[in-house]
Tab-separated table of C-alpha atoms in Angstrom:
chain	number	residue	atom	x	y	z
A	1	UNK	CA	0.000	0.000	0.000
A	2	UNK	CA	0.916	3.481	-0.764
A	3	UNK	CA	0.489	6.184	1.882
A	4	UNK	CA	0.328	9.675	1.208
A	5	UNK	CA	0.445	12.383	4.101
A	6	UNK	CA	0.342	16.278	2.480
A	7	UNK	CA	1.248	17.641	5.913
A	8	UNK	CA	-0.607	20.536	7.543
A	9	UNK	CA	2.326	23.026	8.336
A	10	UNK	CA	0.751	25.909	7.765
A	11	UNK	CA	2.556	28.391	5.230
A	12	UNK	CA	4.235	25.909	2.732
A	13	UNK	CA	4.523	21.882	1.611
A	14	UNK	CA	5.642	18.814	3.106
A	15	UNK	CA	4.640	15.527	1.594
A	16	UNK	CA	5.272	12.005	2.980
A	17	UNK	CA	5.296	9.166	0.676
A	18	UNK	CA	5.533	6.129	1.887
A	19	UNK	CA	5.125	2.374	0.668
A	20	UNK	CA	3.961	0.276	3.748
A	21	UNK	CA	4.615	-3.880	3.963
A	22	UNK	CA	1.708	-4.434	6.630
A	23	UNK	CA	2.478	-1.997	9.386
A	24	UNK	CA	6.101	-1.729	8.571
A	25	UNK	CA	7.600	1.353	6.358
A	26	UNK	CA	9.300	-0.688	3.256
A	27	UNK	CA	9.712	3.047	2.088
A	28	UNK	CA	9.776	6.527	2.764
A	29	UNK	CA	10.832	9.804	1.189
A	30	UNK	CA	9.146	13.812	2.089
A	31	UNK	CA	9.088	15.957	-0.595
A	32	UNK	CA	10.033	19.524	1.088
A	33	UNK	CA	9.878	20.415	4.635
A	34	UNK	CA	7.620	23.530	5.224
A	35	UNK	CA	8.370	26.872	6.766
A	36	UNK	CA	10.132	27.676	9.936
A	37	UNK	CA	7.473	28.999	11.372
A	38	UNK	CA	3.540	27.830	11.597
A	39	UNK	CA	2.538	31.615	11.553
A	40	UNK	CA	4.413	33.560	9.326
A	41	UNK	CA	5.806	37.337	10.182
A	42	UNK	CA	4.336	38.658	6.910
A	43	UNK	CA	0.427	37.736	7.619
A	44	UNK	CA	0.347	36.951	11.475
A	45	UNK	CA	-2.973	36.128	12.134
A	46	UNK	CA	-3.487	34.154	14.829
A	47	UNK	CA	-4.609	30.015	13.663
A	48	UNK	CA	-8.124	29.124	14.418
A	49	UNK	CA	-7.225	27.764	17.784
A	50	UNK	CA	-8.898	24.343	16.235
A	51	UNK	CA	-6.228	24.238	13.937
A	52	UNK	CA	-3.929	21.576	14.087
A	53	UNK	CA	-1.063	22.810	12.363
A	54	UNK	CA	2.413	21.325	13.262
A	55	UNK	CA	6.091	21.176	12.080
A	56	UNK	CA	6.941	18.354	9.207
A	57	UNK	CA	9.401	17.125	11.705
A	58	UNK	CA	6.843	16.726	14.744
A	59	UNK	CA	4.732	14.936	12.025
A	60	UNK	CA	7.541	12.659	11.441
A	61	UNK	CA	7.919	11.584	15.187
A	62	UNK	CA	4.151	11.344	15.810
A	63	UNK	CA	4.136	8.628	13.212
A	64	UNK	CA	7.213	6.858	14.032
A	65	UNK	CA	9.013	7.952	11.363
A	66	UNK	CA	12.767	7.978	11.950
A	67	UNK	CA	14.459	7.581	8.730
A	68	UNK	CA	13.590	8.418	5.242
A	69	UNK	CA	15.014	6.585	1.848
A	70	UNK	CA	14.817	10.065	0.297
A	71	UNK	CA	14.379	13.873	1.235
A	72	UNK	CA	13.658	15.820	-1.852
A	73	UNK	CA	13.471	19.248	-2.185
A	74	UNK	CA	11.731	21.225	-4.954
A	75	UNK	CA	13.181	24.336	-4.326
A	76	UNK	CA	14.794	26.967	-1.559
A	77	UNK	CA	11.799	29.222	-0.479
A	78	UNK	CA	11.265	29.335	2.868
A	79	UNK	CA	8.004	27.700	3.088
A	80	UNK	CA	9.429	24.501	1.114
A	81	UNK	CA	13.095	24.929	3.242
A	82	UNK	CA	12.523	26.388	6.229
A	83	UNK	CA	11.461	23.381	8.245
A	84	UNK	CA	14.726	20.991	7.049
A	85	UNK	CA	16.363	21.231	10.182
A	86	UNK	CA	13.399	20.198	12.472
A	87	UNK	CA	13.352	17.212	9.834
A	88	UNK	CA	16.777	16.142	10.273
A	89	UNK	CA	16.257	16.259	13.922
A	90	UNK	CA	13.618	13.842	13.548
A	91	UNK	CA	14.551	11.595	11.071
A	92	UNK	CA	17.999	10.499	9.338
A	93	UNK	CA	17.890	10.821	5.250
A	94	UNK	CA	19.591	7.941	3.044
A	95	UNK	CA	19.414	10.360	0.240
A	96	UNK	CA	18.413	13.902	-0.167
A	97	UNK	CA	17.973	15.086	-3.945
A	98	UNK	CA	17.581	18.720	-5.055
A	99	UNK	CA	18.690	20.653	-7.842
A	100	UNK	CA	21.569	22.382	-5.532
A	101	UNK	CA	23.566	20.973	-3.294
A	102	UNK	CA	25.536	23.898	-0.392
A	103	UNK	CA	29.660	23.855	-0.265
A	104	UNK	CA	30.546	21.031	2.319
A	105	UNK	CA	32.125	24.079	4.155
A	106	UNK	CA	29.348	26.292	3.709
A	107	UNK	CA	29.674	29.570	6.109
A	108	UNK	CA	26.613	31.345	7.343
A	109	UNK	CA	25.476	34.070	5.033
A	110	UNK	CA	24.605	36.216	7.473
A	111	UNK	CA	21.151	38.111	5.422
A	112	UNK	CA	20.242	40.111	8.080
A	113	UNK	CA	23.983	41.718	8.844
A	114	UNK	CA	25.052	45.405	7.208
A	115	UNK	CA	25.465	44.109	3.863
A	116	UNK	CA	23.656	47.021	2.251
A	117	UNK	CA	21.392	44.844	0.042
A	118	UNK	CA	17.676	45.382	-0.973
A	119	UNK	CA	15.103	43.084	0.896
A	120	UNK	CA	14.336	40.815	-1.950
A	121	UNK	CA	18.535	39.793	-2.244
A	122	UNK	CA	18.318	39.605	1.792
A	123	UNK	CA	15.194	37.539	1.559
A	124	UNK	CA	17.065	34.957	-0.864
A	125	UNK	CA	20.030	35.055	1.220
A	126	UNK	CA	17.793	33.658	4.140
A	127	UNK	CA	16.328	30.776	2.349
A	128	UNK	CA	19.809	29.295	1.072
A	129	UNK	CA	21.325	29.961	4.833
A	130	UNK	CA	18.632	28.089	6.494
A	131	UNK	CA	19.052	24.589	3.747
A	132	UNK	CA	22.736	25.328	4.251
A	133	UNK	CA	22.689	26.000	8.192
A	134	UNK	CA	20.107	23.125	8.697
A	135	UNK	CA	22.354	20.413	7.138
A	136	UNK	CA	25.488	21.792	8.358
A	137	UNK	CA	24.001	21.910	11.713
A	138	UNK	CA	22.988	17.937	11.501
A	139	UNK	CA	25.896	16.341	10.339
A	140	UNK	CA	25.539	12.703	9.574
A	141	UNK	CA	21.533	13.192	8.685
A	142	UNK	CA	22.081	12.567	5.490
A	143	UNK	CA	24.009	9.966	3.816
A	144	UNK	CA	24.122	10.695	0.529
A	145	UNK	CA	23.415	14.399	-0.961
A	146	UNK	CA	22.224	14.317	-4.873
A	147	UNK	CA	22.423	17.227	-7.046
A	148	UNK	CA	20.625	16.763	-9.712
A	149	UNK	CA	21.476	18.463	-13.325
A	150	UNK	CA	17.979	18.793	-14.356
A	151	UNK	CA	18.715	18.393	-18.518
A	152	UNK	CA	16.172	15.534	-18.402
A	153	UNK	CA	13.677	13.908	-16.649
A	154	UNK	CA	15.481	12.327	-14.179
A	155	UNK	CA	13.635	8.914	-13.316
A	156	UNK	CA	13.731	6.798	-9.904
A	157	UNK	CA	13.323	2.823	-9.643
A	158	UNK	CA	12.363	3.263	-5.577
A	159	UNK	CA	11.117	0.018	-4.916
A	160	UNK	CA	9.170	-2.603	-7.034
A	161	UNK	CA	6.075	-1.232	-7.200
A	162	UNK	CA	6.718	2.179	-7.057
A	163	UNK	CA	8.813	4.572	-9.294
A	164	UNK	CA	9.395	8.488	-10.010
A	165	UNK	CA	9.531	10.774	-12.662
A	166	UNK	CA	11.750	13.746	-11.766
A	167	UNK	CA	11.108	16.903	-13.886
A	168	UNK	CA	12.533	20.924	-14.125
A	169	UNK	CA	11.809	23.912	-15.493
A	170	UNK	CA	14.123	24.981	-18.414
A	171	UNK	CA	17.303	23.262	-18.006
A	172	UNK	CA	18.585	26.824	-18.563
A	173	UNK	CA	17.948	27.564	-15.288
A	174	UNK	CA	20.305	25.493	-13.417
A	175	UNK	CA	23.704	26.163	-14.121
A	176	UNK	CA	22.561	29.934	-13.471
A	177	UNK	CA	21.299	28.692	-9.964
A	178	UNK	CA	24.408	27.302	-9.262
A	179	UNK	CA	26.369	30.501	-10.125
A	180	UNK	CA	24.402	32.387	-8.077
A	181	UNK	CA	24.379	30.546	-4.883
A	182	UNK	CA	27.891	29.456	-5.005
A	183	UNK	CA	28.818	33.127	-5.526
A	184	UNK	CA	27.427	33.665	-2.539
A	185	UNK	CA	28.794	30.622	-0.337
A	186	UNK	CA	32.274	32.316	-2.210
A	187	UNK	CA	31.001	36.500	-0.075
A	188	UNK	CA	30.119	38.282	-2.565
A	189	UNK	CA	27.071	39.842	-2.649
A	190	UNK	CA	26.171	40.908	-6.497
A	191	UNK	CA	22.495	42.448	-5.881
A	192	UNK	CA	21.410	42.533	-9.199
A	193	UNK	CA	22.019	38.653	-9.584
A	194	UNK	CA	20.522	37.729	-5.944
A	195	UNK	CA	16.987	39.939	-6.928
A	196	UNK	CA	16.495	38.067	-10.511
A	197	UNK	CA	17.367	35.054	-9.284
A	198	UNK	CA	14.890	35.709	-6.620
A	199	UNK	CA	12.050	36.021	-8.938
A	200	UNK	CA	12.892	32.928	-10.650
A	201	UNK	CA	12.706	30.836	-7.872
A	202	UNK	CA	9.146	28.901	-8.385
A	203	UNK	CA	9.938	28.443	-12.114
A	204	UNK	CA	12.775	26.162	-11.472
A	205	UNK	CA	10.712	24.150	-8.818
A	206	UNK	CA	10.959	20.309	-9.396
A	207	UNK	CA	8.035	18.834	-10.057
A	208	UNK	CA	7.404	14.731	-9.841
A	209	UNK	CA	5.286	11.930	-11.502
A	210	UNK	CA	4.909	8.871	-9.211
A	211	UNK	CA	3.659	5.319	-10.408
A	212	UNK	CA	2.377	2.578	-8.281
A	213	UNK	CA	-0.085	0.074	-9.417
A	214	UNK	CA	-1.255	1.680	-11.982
A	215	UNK	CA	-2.386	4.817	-10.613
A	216	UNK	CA	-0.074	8.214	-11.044
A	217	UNK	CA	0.296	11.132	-8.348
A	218	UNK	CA	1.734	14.054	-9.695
A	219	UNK	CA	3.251	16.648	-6.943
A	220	UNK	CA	3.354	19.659	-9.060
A	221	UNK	CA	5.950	21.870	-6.757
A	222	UNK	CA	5.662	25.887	-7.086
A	223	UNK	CA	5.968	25.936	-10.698
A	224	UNK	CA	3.371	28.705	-12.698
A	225	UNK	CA	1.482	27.467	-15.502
A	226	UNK	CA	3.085	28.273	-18.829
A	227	UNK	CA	6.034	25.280	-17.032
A	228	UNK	CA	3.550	22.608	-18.404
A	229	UNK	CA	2.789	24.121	-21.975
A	230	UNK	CA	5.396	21.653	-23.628
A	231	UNK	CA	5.034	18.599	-21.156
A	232	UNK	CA	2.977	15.833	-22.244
A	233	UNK	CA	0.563	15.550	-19.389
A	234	UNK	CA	-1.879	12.444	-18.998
A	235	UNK	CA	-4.351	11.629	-16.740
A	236	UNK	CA	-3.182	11.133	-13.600
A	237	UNK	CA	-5.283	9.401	-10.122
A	238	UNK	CA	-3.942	12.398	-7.468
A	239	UNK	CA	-2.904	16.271	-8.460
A	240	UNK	CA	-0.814	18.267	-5.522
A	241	UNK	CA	-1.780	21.613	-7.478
A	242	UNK	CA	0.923	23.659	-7.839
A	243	UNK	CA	2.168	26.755	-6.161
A	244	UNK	CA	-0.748	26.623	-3.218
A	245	UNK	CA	-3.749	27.052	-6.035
A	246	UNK	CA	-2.665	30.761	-7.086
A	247	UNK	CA	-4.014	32.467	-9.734
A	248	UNK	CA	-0.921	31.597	-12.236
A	249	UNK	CA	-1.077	28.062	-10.673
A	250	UNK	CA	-2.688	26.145	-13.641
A	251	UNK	CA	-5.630	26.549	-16.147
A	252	UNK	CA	-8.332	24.589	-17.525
A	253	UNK	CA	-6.503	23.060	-20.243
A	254	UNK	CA	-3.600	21.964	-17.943
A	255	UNK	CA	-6.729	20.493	-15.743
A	256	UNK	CA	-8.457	19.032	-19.083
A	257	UNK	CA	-5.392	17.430	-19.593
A	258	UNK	CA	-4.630	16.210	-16.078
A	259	UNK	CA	-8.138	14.888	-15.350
A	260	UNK	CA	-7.269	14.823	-11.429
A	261	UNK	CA	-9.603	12.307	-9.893
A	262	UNK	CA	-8.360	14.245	-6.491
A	263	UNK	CA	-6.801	17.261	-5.943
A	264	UNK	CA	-4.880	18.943	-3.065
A	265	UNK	CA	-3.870	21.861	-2.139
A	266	UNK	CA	-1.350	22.686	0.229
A	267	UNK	CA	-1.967	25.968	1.905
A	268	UNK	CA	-2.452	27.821	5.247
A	269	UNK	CA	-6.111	29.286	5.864
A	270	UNK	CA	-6.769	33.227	5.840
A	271	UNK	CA	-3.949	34.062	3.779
A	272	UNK	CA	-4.140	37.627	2.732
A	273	UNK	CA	-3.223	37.585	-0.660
A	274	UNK	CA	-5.796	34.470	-2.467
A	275	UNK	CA	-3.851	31.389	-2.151
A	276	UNK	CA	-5.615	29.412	-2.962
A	277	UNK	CA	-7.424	31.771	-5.507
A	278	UNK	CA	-11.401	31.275	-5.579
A	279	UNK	CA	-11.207	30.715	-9.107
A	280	UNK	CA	-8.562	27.750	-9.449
A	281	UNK	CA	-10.314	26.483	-6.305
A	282	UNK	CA	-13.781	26.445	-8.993
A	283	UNK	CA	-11.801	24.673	-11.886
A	284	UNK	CA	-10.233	22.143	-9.704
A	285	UNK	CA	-14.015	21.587	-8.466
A	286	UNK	CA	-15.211	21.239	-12.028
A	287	UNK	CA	-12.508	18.624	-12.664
A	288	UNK	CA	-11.888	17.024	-9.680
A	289	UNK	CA	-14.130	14.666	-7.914
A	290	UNK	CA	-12.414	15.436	-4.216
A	291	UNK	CA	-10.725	18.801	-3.637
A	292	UNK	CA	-8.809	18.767	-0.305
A	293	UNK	CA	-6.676	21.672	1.481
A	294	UNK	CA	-3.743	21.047	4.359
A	295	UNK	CA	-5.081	23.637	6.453
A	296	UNK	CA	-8.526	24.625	7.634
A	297	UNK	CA	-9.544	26.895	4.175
A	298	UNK	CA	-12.744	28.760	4.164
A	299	UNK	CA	-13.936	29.985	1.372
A	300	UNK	CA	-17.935	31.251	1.173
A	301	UNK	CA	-19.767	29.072	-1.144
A	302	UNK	CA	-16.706	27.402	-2.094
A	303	UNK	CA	-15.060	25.406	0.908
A	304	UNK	CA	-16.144	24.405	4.156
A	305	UNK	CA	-13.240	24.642	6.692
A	306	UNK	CA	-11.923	21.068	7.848
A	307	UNK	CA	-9.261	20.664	10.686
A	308	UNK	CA	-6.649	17.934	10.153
A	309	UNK	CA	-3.150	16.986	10.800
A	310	UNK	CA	-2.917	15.955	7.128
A	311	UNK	CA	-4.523	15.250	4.246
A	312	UNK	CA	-3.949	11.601	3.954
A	313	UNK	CA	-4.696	9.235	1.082
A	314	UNK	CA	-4.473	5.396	1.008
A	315	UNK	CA	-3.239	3.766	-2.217
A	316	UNK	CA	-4.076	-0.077	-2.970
């Protein structure tokens, strides 16, 4: 059986995949970690005090979960980052994949300090220190880091039954990425390139296909829309939509095309700023025959709120 756990953290994703042999874990792997925080500094409304938001890592050790055969990562923002080091105090990783690997002897970047940059370059600065701080603060949590070079789709053999597609945005993208963040793991501090890079962040977002038993599960990352215009997209049994069911998120032909049977969003309730937006939230209800959210969404006419620790899914 297949187990699927699209954790509740609040601001961000964390996804637990995990093949179970009985009760026993033959496999497991999270795809991103969440935020740091379960209320964010930049909308700070209080949680519904219903909610039962936690951290990925207090998931993790509620379900007995102390090692994972993978940790990927679909990108560095802070609600996809921002919880790794709570994870790697609750679990040890055999593998962890992402499209960047930090320096062995990564220093702290220190965003915060006098460095005279613009908040945007001091807000990218902060996501790569926390992935870099969090594994250089848990040595030994991972055995194995992978970077991968994102010219293809990159595909997994995990176990028998179940394997993964691995895909990116343009493969353009990456050796740029690299440049950038190693520049600054090197001191220097070139604005300009920290700011673009910054708004390019969610278009290299990995996204993945998994296939078990027939049935497909596509996690679509943070990626925008016009990312799936070339792909060759099937039907598939379970959609995470992408980039928490914002307005660029997708589009009825990517749904027409996708045919979710369910869809999920991964989200925090009473965001300010319409993610998810009320009118993906109406296509995925046209094409979908469940539409679920992490966190306790309301939406008037739309979506009653529902308090969970998870939104989790049992595949045969």
């Amino acid at each position: 059986m297949l187990v699927l756990d699209f954790i509740n953290v609040g601001n961000g994703d964390s996804i637990l995949v995990r093949e179970m042999d009985g009760g026993a874990q033959k496999f497991g792997m999270l795809v991103d970690c969440g935020h740091d925080n379960l209320v964010r500094e930049d909308h700070q409304r209080e949680p519904d005090p219903r909610s039962k938001r936690l951290y990925a890592g207090e998931f993790l050790r509620r379900h007995g979960v102390s090692r994972l055969d993978m940790l990927l990562i679909t990108h560095f923002h802070r609600d996809h980052i921002g919880g790794l080091g709570r994870v790697l105090e609750a679990v040890e990783a055999e593998r962890l994949v992402s499209s960047y690997i930090p320096p062995a002897d990564s220093v702290p970047l220190e965003p915060d300090g006098d460095n005279g940059l613009p908040k945007a370059a001091r807000n990218l600065l902060r996501c790569v220190d926390l992935y870099a701080r969090a594994l250089r603060e848990h040595p030994g949590r991972v055995r194995e880091p992978v970077e991968l070079r994102c010219q293809a789709v990159e595909h997994f053999q995990l176990t028998d039954d179940l394997s993964m597609d691995v895909l990116g945005g343009d493969p353009a993208l990456y050796p740029r990425q690299k440049a950038v963040y190693d520049a600054a793991f090197r001191g220097e501090r070139d604005r300009y390139a920290l700011m673009r890079w910054g708004k390019m962040m969610n278009i290299s977002s990995l996204r993945q296909r998994l296939y078990y038993h027939g049935k497909e599960i596509v996690l679509g990352g943070d990626v925008y829309a016009p990312a799936w215009d070339n792909d060759t997209l099937t039907p598939c049994d379970i959609l995470k939509v992408p980039h928490h069911a914002s307005l660029p998120s997708t589009t009825r032909k990517i749904l027409s095309r996708l045919q979710p049977k369910t869809a999920v969003v991964c989200e925090a309730a009473d965001r300010p700023d319409e993610r998810p937006h009320p009118y993906i939230v109406g296509l995925l209800k046209e094409y979908a025959e469940q539409v679920c959210f992490t966190d306790a969404v309301s939406i008037p006419g739309l979506v009653e709120p529902e308090f969970h620790e998870s939104v989790h899914i049992e595949v045969e």
